[in-house]
Coordinates of C-alpha atoms in Angstrom, one line a residue:
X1 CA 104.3 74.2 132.0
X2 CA 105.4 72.9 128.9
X3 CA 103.7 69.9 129.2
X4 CA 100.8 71.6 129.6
X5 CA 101.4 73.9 126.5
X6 CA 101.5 70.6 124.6
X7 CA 98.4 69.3 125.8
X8 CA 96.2 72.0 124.9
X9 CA 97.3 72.3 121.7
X10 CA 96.6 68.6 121.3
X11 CA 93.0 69.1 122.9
X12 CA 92.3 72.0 120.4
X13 CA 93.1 69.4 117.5
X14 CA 96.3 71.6 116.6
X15 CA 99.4 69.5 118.0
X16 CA 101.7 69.4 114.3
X17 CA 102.5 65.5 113.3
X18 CA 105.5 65.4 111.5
X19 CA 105.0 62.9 109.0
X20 CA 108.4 61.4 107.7
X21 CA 108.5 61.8 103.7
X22 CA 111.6 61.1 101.3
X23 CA 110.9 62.6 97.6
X24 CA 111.7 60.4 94.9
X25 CA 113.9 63.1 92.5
X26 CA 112.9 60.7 89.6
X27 CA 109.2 60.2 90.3
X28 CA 108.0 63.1 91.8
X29 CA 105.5 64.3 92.9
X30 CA 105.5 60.9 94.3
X31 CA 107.3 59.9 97.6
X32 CA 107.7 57.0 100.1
X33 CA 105.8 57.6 103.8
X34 CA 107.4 55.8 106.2
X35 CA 104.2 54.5 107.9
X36 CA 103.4 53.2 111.5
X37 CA 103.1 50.1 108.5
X38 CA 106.2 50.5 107.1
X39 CA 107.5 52.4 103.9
X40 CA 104.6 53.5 101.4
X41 CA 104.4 55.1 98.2
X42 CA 102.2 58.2 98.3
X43 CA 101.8 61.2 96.0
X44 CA 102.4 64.4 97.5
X45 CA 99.8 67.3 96.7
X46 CA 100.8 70.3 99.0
X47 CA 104.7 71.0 98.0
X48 CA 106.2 74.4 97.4
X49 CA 108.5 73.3 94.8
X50 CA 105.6 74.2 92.8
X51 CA 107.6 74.1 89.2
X52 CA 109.6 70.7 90.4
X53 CA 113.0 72.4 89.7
X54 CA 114.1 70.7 93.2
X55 CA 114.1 67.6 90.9
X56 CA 115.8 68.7 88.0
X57 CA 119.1 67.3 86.6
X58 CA 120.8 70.4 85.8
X59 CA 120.1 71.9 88.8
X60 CA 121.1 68.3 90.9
X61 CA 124.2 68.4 88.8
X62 CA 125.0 71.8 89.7
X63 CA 125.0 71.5 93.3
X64 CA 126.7 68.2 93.0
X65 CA 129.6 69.5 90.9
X66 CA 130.0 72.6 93.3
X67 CA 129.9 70.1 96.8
X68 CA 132.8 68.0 94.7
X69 CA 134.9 71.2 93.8
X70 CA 134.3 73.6 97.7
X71 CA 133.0 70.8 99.9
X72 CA 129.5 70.6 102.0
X73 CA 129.7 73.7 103.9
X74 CA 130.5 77.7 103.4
X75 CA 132.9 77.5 106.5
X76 CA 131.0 80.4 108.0
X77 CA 130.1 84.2 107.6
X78 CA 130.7 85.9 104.4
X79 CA 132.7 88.3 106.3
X80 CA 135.0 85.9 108.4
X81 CA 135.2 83.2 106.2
X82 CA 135.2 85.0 102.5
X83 CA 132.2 85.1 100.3
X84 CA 132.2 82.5 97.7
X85 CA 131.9 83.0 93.6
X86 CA 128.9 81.1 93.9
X87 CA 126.9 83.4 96.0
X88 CA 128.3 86.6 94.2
X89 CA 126.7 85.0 90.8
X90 CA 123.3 84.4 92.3
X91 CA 123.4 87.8 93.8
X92 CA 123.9 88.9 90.4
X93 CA 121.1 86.7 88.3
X94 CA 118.3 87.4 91.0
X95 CA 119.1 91.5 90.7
X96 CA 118.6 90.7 87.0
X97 CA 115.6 89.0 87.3
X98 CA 113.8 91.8 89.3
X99 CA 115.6 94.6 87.3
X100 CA 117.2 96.0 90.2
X101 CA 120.9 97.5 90.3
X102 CA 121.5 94.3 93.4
X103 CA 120.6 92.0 95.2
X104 CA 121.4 89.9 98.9
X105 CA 121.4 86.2 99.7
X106 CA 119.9 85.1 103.0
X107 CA 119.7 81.9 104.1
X108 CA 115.9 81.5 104.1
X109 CA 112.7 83.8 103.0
X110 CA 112.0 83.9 106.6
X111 CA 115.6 85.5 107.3
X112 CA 115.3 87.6 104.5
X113 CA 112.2 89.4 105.3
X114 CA 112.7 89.2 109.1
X115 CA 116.4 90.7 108.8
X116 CA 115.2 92.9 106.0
X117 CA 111.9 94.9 106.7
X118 CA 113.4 95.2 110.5
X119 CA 116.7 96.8 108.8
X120 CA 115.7 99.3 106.7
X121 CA 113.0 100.7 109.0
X122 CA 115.3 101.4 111.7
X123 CA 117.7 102.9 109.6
X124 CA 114.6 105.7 108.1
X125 CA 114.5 107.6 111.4
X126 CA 110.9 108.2 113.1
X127 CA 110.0 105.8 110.0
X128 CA 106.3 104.2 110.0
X129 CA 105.7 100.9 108.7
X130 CA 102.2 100.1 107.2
X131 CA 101.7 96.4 106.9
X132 CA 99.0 94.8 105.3
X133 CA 96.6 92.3 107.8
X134 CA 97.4 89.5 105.6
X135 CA 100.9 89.5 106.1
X136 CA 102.6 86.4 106.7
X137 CA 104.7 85.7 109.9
X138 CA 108.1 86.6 108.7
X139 CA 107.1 90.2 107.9
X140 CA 104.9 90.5 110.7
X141 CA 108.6 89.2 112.9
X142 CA 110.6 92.2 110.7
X143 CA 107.6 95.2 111.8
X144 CA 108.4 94.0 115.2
X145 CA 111.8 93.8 115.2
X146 CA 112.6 97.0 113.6
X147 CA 110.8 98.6 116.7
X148 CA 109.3 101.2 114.9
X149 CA 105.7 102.1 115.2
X150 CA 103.3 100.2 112.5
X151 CA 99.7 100.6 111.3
X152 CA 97.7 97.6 109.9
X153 CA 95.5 97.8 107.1
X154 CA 93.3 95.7 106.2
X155 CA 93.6 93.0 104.0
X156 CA 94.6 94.7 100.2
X157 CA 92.3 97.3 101.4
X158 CA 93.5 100.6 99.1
X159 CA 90.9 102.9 101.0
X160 CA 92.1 102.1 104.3
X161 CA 95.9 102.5 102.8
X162 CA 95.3 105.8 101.9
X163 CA 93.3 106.6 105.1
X164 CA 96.8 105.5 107.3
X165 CA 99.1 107.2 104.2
X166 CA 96.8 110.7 104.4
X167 CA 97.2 110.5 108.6
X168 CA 100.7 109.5 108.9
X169 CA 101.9 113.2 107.9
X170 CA 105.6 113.6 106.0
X171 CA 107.4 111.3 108.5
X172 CA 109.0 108.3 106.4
X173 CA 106.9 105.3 106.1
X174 CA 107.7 102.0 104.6
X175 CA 104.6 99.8 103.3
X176 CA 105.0 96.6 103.6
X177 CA 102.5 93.7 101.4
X178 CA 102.6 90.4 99.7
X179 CA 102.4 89.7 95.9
X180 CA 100.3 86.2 96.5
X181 CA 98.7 85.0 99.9
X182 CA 100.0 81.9 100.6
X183 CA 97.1 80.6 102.5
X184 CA 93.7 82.3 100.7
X185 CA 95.9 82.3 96.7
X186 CA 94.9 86.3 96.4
X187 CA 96.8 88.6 94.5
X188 CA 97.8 92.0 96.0
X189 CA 96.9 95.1 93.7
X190 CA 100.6 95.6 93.4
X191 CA 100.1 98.7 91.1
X192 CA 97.6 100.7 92.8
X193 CA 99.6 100.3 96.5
X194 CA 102.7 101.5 94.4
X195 CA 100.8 104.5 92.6
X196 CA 99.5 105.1 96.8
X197 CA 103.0 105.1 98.2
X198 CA 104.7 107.4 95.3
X199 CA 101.7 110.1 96.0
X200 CA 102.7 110.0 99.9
X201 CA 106.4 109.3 99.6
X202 CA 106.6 106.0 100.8
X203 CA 108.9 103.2 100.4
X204 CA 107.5 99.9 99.0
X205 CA 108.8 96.5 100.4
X206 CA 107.5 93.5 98.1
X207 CA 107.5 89.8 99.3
X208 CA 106.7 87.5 96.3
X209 CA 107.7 84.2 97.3
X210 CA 104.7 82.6 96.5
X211 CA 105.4 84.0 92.6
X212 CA 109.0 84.2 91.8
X213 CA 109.4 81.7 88.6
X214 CA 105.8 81.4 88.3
X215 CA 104.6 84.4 87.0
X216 CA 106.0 86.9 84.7
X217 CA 107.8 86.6 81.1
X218 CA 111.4 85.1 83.2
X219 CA 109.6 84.3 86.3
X220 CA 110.0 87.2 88.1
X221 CA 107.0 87.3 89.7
X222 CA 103.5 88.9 90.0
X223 CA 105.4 92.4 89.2
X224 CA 106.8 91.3 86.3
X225 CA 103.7 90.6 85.1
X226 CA 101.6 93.5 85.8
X227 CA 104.7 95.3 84.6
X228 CA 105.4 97.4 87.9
X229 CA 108.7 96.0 89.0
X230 CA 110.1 98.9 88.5
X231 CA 107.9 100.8 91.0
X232 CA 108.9 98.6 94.0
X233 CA 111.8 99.5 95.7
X234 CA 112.5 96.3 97.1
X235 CA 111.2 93.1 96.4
X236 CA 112.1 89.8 98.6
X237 CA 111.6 86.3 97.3
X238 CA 112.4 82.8 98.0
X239 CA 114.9 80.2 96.8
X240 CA 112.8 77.3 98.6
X241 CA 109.7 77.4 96.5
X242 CA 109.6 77.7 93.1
X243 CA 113.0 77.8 92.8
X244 CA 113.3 74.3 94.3
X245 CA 116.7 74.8 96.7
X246 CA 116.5 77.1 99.9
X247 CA 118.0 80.7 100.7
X248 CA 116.2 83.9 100.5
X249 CA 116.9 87.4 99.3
X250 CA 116.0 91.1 98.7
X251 CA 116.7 92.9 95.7
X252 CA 116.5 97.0 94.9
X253 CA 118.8 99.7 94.5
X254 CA 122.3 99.2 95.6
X255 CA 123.0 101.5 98.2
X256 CA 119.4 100.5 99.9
X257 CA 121.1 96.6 99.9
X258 CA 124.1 97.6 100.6
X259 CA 122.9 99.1 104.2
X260 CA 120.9 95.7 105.0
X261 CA 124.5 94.0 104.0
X262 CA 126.3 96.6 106.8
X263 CA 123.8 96.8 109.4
X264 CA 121.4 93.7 109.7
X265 CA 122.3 91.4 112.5
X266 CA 120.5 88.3 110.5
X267 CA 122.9 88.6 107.5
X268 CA 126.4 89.5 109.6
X269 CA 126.1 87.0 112.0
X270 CA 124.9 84.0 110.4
X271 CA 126.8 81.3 108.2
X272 CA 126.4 81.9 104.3
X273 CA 124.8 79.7 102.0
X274 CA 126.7 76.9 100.9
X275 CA 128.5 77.2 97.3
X276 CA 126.7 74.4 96.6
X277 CA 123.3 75.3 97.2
X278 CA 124.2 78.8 95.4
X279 CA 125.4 77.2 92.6
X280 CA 122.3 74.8 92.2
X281 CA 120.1 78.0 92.9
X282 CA 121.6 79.7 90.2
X283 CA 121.0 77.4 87.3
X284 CA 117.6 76.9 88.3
X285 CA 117.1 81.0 88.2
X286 CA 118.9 81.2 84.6
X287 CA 117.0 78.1 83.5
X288 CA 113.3 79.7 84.5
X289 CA 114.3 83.1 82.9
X290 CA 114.4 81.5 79.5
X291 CA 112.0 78.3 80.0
X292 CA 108.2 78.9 79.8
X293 CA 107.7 75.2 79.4
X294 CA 107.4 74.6 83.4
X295 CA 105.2 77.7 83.9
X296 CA 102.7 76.8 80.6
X297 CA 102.6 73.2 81.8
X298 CA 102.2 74.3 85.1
X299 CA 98.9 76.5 84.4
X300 CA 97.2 73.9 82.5
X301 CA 97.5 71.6 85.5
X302 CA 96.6 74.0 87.9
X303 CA 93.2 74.7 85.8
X304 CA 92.5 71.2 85.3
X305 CA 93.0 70.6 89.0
X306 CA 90.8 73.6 90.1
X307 CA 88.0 72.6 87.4
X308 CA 88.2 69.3 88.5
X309 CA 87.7 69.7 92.4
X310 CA 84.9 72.4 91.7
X311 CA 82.7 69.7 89.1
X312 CA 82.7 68.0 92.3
X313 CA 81.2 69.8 94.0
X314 CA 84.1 70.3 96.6
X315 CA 84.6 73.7 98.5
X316 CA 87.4 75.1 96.2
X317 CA 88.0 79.0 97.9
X318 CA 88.3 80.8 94.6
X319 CA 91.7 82.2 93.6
X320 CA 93.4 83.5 90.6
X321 CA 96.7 82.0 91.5
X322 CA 98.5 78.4 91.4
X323 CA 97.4 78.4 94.9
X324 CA 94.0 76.1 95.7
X325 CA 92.4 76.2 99.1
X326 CA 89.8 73.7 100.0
X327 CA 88.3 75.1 103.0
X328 CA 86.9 72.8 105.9
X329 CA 86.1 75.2 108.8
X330 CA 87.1 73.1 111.7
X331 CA 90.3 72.2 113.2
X332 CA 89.8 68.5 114.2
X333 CA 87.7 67.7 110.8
X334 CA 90.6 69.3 109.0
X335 CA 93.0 66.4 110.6
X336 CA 91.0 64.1 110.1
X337 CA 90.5 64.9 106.1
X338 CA 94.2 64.9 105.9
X339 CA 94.9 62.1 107.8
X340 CA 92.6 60.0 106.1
X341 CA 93.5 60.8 102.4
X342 CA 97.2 59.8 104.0
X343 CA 96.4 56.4 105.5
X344 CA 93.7 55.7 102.8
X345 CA 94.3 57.1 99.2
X346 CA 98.1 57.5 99.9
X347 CA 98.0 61.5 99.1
X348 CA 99.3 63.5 101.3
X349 CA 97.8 67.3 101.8
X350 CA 99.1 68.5 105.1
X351 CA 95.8 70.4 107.3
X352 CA 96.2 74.3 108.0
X353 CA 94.7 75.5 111.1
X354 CA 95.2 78.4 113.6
X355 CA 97.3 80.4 114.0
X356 CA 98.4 79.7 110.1
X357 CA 94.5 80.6 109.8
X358 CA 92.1 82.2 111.9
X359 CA 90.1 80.1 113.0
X360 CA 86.9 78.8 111.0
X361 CA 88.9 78.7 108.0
X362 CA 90.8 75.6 108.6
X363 CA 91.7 74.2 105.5
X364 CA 93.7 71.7 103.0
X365 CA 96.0 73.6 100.4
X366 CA 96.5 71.9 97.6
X367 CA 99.5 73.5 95.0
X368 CA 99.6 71.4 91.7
X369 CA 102.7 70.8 89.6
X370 CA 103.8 70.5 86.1
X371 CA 103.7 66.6 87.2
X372 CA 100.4 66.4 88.9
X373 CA 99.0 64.4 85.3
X374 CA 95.7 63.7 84.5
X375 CA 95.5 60.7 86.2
X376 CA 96.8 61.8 89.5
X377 CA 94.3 65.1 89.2
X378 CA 91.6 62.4 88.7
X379 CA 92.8 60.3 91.8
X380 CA 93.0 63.0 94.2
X381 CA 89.1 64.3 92.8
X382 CA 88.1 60.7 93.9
X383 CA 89.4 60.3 97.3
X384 CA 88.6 63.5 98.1
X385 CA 84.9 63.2 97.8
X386 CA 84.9 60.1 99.1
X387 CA 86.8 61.8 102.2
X388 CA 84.2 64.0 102.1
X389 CA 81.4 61.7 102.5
X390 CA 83.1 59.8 105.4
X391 CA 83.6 62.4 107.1
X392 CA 80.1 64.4 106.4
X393 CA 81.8 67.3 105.6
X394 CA 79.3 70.0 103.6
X395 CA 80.1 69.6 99.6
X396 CA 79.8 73.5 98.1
X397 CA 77.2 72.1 96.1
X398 CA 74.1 69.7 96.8
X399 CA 75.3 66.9 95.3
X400 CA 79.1 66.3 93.5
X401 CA 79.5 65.8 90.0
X402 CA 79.0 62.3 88.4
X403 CA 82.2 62.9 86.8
X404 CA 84.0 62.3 90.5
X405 CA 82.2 59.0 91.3

């Protein structure tokens, strides 16, 4: 049965390949692939360290100091095995950073979200939780966990919101949405969803991984920018992305954090985070709140890298985020793209099909760095038409920009 499982994922074009990549902390965004050929030097174009912090010195030096000082591990739970200073001073900067009165450390944005959303609905009895379509997997794992009844609503859709708020009566409900889109690089009307959910007395839940240390004056994300933090009663982000560690957290008012602490399964029974990784997460947190240098050279290289790609006439899916889809429409082409801009050009831009995307929508999604430079833009514009043209895939326009020949 399993065997069989494999195979038709493999006929439908959709069987993952894992290729084997080591990140060069000095050089990056480039890398070494080990190849069926041997080791190669490629440039990596779809990375969620999207500000490079993963790379940076002060951050390295952090976790290396705290590995020297506590050791690899955190021994275990934060309730068996104590809960380190580390973690209790990242708690602290990330409730800063959203403006909330705390904060709580999981060990990933899936956990987070999953062990979160599930928490807090089944502790609002008779509670209904109104997710948005879009939602990525995580949340979609927490509305089914909690066990509580849900309602979908279309994709940022604030008609059909208010349609499910207006029927739903005075029972609690908990809304449930994304700042950024990981996979189309939309932007959720955070405002409008909040100014929905105050008029029917309903809890907001916020995921902004795709945003934290991006966008907002210290990075805190898409509500920080649109100044309406302060109307989302919890917001969950990422460690792993921007950030450039791993862990993942929620953040809102204490007594709402400290029931997920008591209660959720996915925080009281798992290991902690290692100081280490805490420690390193921290400085890169303090360091974003005062830096704009990585999110200003960040933008420029995203707009170069979006102008670029559409002079070309490739199929850029338009989006006012870092985020850039480049949209192919067919599983086995969308392989094939990235498999030959890997074995080829040496970039690597991993393919997204179904169920990451419905299908028709397969695509390439390509996140640009502070350290994506000009040249490397104008690399990846090249072999991307010329991937294009192999391949016969259909250009967005007629013909693709001299520019890109």
């Amino acid at each position: 049965m399993f065997t069989q499982a494999l195979e038709g994922l493999r006929r439908e074009r959709r069987y993952r390949i894992f290729n084997e990549i080591e990140r060069d902390a000095e050089r990056f965004p480039r890398a070494i692939w080990q190849s069926p050929a041997g080791p190669r030097e490629i440039v990596i174009w779809c990375s969620n360290d999207y500000l490079g912090m993963g790379r940076h010195p002060a951050v390295i030096a952090a976790m290396v100091e705290a590995a020297q000082k506590t050791g690899a591990g955190a021994g275990g739970t934060r309730n068996i095995s104590g809960t380190s200073r580390a973690i209790v001073e990242l708690e602290t900067e990330l409730a800063d950073l959203h403006g909330k009165q705390s904060a709580l450390v999981f060990t990933s944005g899936y956990v987070s979200n999953e062990t979160g959303i599930a928490t807090l609905a089944q502790l609002l009895p008779d509670c209904l939780i109104l997710s948005d379509a879009g939602n990525h997997n995580s949340m979609i794992e927490g509305v089914r966990r909690s066990g509580r009844e849900k309602a979908i609503f279309r994709h940022s859709d604030l008609a059909h919101l208010e349609e499910l708020f207006a029927s739903a009566g005075n029972r609690p409900k908990l809304v449930v949405f994304e700042s950024i889109y990981s996979m189309g690089g939309d932007v959720a009307p955070i405002g409008a969803i909040c100014e929905l959910a105050r008029r029917y007395g309903a809890m907001t839940y916020l995921d902004e991984v795709h945003a934290v240390g991006i966008y907002g004056a210290r990075g805190g994300g898409i509500a920080e920018r649109d100044r309406v933090m302060d109307r989302v009663d919890v917001i969950e982000g990422t460690l792993g992305k921007a950030f450039g560690v791993i862990g993942g957290y929620i953040a809102g008012k204490s007594v709402m954090i400290d029931a997920v602490r008591s209660f959720a399964p996915g925080f009281i029974f798992t290991t902690a985070l290692p100081p280490a990784v805490a420690a390193a997460a921290t400085v890169s947190v303090r360091h974003l709140k005062r830096s704009n240098l990585e999110r200003e050279r960040h933008r420029a290289q995203v707009e170069k890298t979006k102008r670029a790609l559409m002079q070309a006439g490739l199929p850029v899916l338009p989006t006012e985020s870092h985020i850039i889809p480049l949209i192919v429409g067919e599983a086995g082409a969308c392989k094939a793209a990235s498999d030959l801009l890997l074995s080829e050009h040496g970039i690597y831009i991993q393919s997204i099909n179904f169920p990451t995307v419905t299908r028709g929508t397969e695509r390439l999604r390509i996140t640009p760095t502070p350290f994506h430079d000009d040249e490397i833009i104008a690399t990846l514009v090249r072999a991307l038409v010329d991937v294009w043209r192999r391949l016969d895939l259909p250009f967005a326009a007629s013909t693709p920009a001299q520019a890109a020949e």
